[in-house]
């Protein structure tokens, strides 16, 4: 049995179907098996996506009940459980393929294939202002919901 020297965690918790799922599947399928002799990859994703990913000896597929529900539950999972899991599994690196995260784990690589949220027509234009106000509103709601859940359950 080969000694594992590198453990890479992949957070695909906010990827469902479509382009993001296909991209992750093809990324995993294209990895050079010979270069992975001493590497283990752990993917956390919704159950339906994990069922589409092929089984490999170097790949460990994991899910959690909070990943399989809506946005708020996934944020709670990332904030409260993901960092602990990464440390428990002794991950050396976290790759976030969905573009957003709230984990405190480091080192981290974040990949986003959807660049539309980063485009705007003008730096001081109304589109820029509205998109950033919506972002602040969205982030505020996310943390308010997280704090409420933490108060209810912890």
CSV table of C-alpha atoms in Angstrom, one decimal:
chain,number,residue,atom,x,y,z
A,1,UNK,CA,0.0,0.0,0.0
A,2,UNK,CA,1.3,3.4,-1.0
A,3,UNK,CA,1.9,6.0,1.7
A,4,UNK,CA,-0.4,9.1,1.3
A,5,UNK,CA,1.7,12.3,1.3
A,6,UNK,CA,-0.9,14.8,0.0
A,7,UNK,CA,-4.6,15.1,0.8
A,8,UNK,CA,-6.6,17.6,-1.2
A,9,UNK,CA,-10.2,18.5,-0.1
A,10,UNK,CA,-12.7,19.7,-2.7
A,11,UNK,CA,-15.7,21.7,-1.6
A,12,UNK,CA,-18.3,21.2,-4.3
A,13,UNK,CA,-21.2,21.7,-1.9
A,14,UNK,CA,-22.9,24.4,-3.9
A,15,UNK,CA,-22.6,22.6,-7.3
A,16,UNK,CA,-25.6,20.7,-8.4
A,17,UNK,CA,-26.1,19.9,-12.1
A,18,UNK,CA,-25.2,21.7,-15.3
A,19,UNK,CA,-21.8,23.2,-16.1
A,20,UNK,CA,-20.3,23.2,-12.7
A,21,UNK,CA,-21.0,19.5,-12.1
A,22,UNK,CA,-19.8,18.6,-15.6
A,23,UNK,CA,-16.6,20.6,-15.1
A,24,UNK,CA,-15.9,18.9,-11.8
A,25,UNK,CA,-16.5,15.4,-13.2
A,26,UNK,CA,-14.3,16.1,-16.2
A,27,UNK,CA,-11.6,17.6,-14.0
A,28,UNK,CA,-11.5,14.5,-11.9
A,29,UNK,CA,-11.7,12.2,-15.0
A,30,UNK,CA,-8.7,14.0,-16.6
A,31,UNK,CA,-6.3,13.7,-13.7
A,32,UNK,CA,-3.1,11.7,-14.4
A,33,UNK,CA,-3.5,8.5,-12.3
A,34,UNK,CA,0.3,7.9,-12.2
A,35,UNK,CA,0.8,11.3,-10.6
A,36,UNK,CA,-1.7,10.6,-7.9
A,37,UNK,CA,0.1,7.6,-6.4
A,38,UNK,CA,0.7,9.4,-3.1
A,39,UNK,CA,-2.3,11.7,-3.2
A,40,UNK,CA,-5.8,11.3,-1.8
A,41,UNK,CA,-8.7,13.6,-2.9
A,42,UNK,CA,-11.8,14.1,-0.8
A,43,UNK,CA,-14.9,15.6,-2.5
A,44,UNK,CA,-17.8,17.0,-0.4
A,45,UNK,CA,-20.8,17.5,-2.7
A,46,UNK,CA,-24.6,16.9,-2.9
A,47,UNK,CA,-25.5,13.2,-3.1
A,48,UNK,CA,-26.9,13.5,-6.6
A,49,UNK,CA,-23.6,14.9,-7.9
A,50,UNK,CA,-21.5,12.3,-6.1
A,51,UNK,CA,-23.5,9.5,-7.8
A,52,UNK,CA,-22.3,10.9,-11.2
A,53,UNK,CA,-18.7,10.9,-10.2
A,54,UNK,CA,-16.7,7.8,-11.1
A,55,UNK,CA,-15.1,5.8,-8.3
A,56,UNK,CA,-11.4,5.9,-8.1
A,57,UNK,CA,-9.0,4.4,-5.5
A,58,UNK,CA,-7.6,7.8,-4.7
A,59,UNK,CA,-11.0,9.5,-4.4
A,60,UNK,CA,-13.2,9.7,-1.3
A,61,UNK,CA,-16.7,11.0,-1.9
A,62,UNK,CA,-18.5,12.6,1.0
A,63,UNK,CA,-21.8,14.3,1.6
A,64,UNK,CA,-23.7,15.7,4.6
A,65,UNK,CA,-27.4,16.2,5.2
A,66,UNK,CA,-26.9,20.0,5.3
A,67,UNK,CA,-25.2,20.0,1.8
A,68,UNK,CA,-28.3,18.4,0.3
A,69,UNK,CA,-30.7,21.1,1.3
A,70,UNK,CA,-30.9,24.8,0.4
A,71,UNK,CA,-28.4,27.7,0.4
A,72,UNK,CA,-28.6,28.5,4.1
A,73,UNK,CA,-28.0,24.9,5.2
A,74,UNK,CA,-24.9,24.7,3.0
A,75,UNK,CA,-23.5,27.9,4.5
A,76,UNK,CA,-24.1,26.5,8.0
A,77,UNK,CA,-22.3,23.3,6.9
A,78,UNK,CA,-19.4,25.2,5.5
A,79,UNK,CA,-19.1,27.4,8.6
A,80,UNK,CA,-19.6,24.8,11.3
A,81,UNK,CA,-18.5,21.5,9.8
A,82,UNK,CA,-16.3,21.8,6.8
A,83,UNK,CA,-13.2,23.2,8.6
A,84,UNK,CA,-13.4,20.5,11.3
A,85,UNK,CA,-13.7,17.8,8.6
A,86,UNK,CA,-10.7,19.2,6.7
A,87,UNK,CA,-8.6,19.2,9.8
A,88,UNK,CA,-9.8,15.7,10.8
A,89,UNK,CA,-9.0,14.3,7.4
A,90,UNK,CA,-5.6,16.1,7.5
A,91,UNK,CA,-6.2,17.9,4.3
A,92,UNK,CA,-3.2,19.9,2.9
A,93,UNK,CA,-5.3,22.1,0.6
A,94,UNK,CA,-8.9,23.0,0.0
A,95,UNK,CA,-10.2,23.6,-3.6
A,96,UNK,CA,-13.6,25.4,-3.7
A,97,UNK,CA,-15.0,24.8,-7.1
A,98,UNK,CA,-18.2,26.7,-6.6
A,99,UNK,CA,-16.6,30.1,-6.2
A,100,UNK,CA,-17.8,31.0,-2.7
A,101,UNK,CA,-16.9,29.8,0.8
A,102,UNK,CA,-17.2,30.8,4.5
A,103,UNK,CA,-14.6,28.4,5.9
A,104,UNK,CA,-11.6,29.5,7.8
A,105,UNK,CA,-9.4,26.7,6.5
A,106,UNK,CA,-6.1,27.6,4.8
A,107,UNK,CA,-4.5,27.1,2.3
A,108,UNK,CA,-7.5,27.5,-0.1
A,109,UNK,CA,-7.9,27.8,-3.8
A,110,UNK,CA,-11.2,29.2,-5.0
A,111,UNK,CA,-12.4,28.7,-8.5
A,112,UNK,CA,-15.4,30.3,-10.1
A,113,UNK,CA,-16.5,29.6,-13.7
A,114,UNK,CA,-19.3,32.2,-13.5
A,115,UNK,CA,-17.9,35.6,-14.1
A,116,UNK,CA,-21.2,37.5,-14.5
A,117,UNK,CA,-21.3,38.7,-10.9
A,118,UNK,CA,-18.0,40.4,-11.4
A,119,UNK,CA,-19.0,42.3,-14.6
A,120,UNK,CA,-20.5,45.8,-14.4
A,121,UNK,CA,-21.0,48.5,-17.0
A,122,UNK,CA,-19.3,51.3,-15.2
A,123,UNK,CA,-17.4,51.8,-12.0
A,124,UNK,CA,-19.7,54.6,-10.8
A,125,UNK,CA,-22.7,53.6,-12.8
A,126,UNK,CA,-26.1,52.6,-11.4
A,127,UNK,CA,-25.6,48.9,-12.4
A,128,UNK,CA,-22.4,48.9,-10.2
A,129,UNK,CA,-24.1,50.5,-7.3
A,130,UNK,CA,-27.2,48.2,-7.5
A,131,UNK,CA,-25.1,45.1,-7.8
A,132,UNK,CA,-23.0,46.0,-4.8
A,133,UNK,CA,-26.0,47.0,-2.7
A,134,UNK,CA,-27.6,43.6,-3.5
A,135,UNK,CA,-24.4,41.9,-2.6
A,136,UNK,CA,-24.2,43.6,0.8
A,137,UNK,CA,-27.9,42.8,1.4
A,138,UNK,CA,-27.3,39.1,0.4
A,139,UNK,CA,-24.2,38.8,2.6
A,140,UNK,CA,-26.0,40.4,5.5
A,141,UNK,CA,-28.9,38.0,5.2
A,142,UNK,CA,-26.5,35.1,5.1
A,143,UNK,CA,-24.8,36.0,8.3
A,144,UNK,CA,-28.0,36.9,10.1
A,145,UNK,CA,-29.5,33.5,9.2
A,146,UNK,CA,-26.3,31.8,10.4
A,147,UNK,CA,-26.3,33.6,13.7
A,148,UNK,CA,-30.0,32.8,14.2
A,149,UNK,CA,-29.4,29.1,13.5
A,150,UNK,CA,-26.4,29.1,15.9
A,151,UNK,CA,-28.4,30.6,18.7
A,152,UNK,CA,-31.2,28.1,18.1
A,153,UNK,CA,-29.1,25.0,18.1
A,154,UNK,CA,-25.9,25.8,20.1
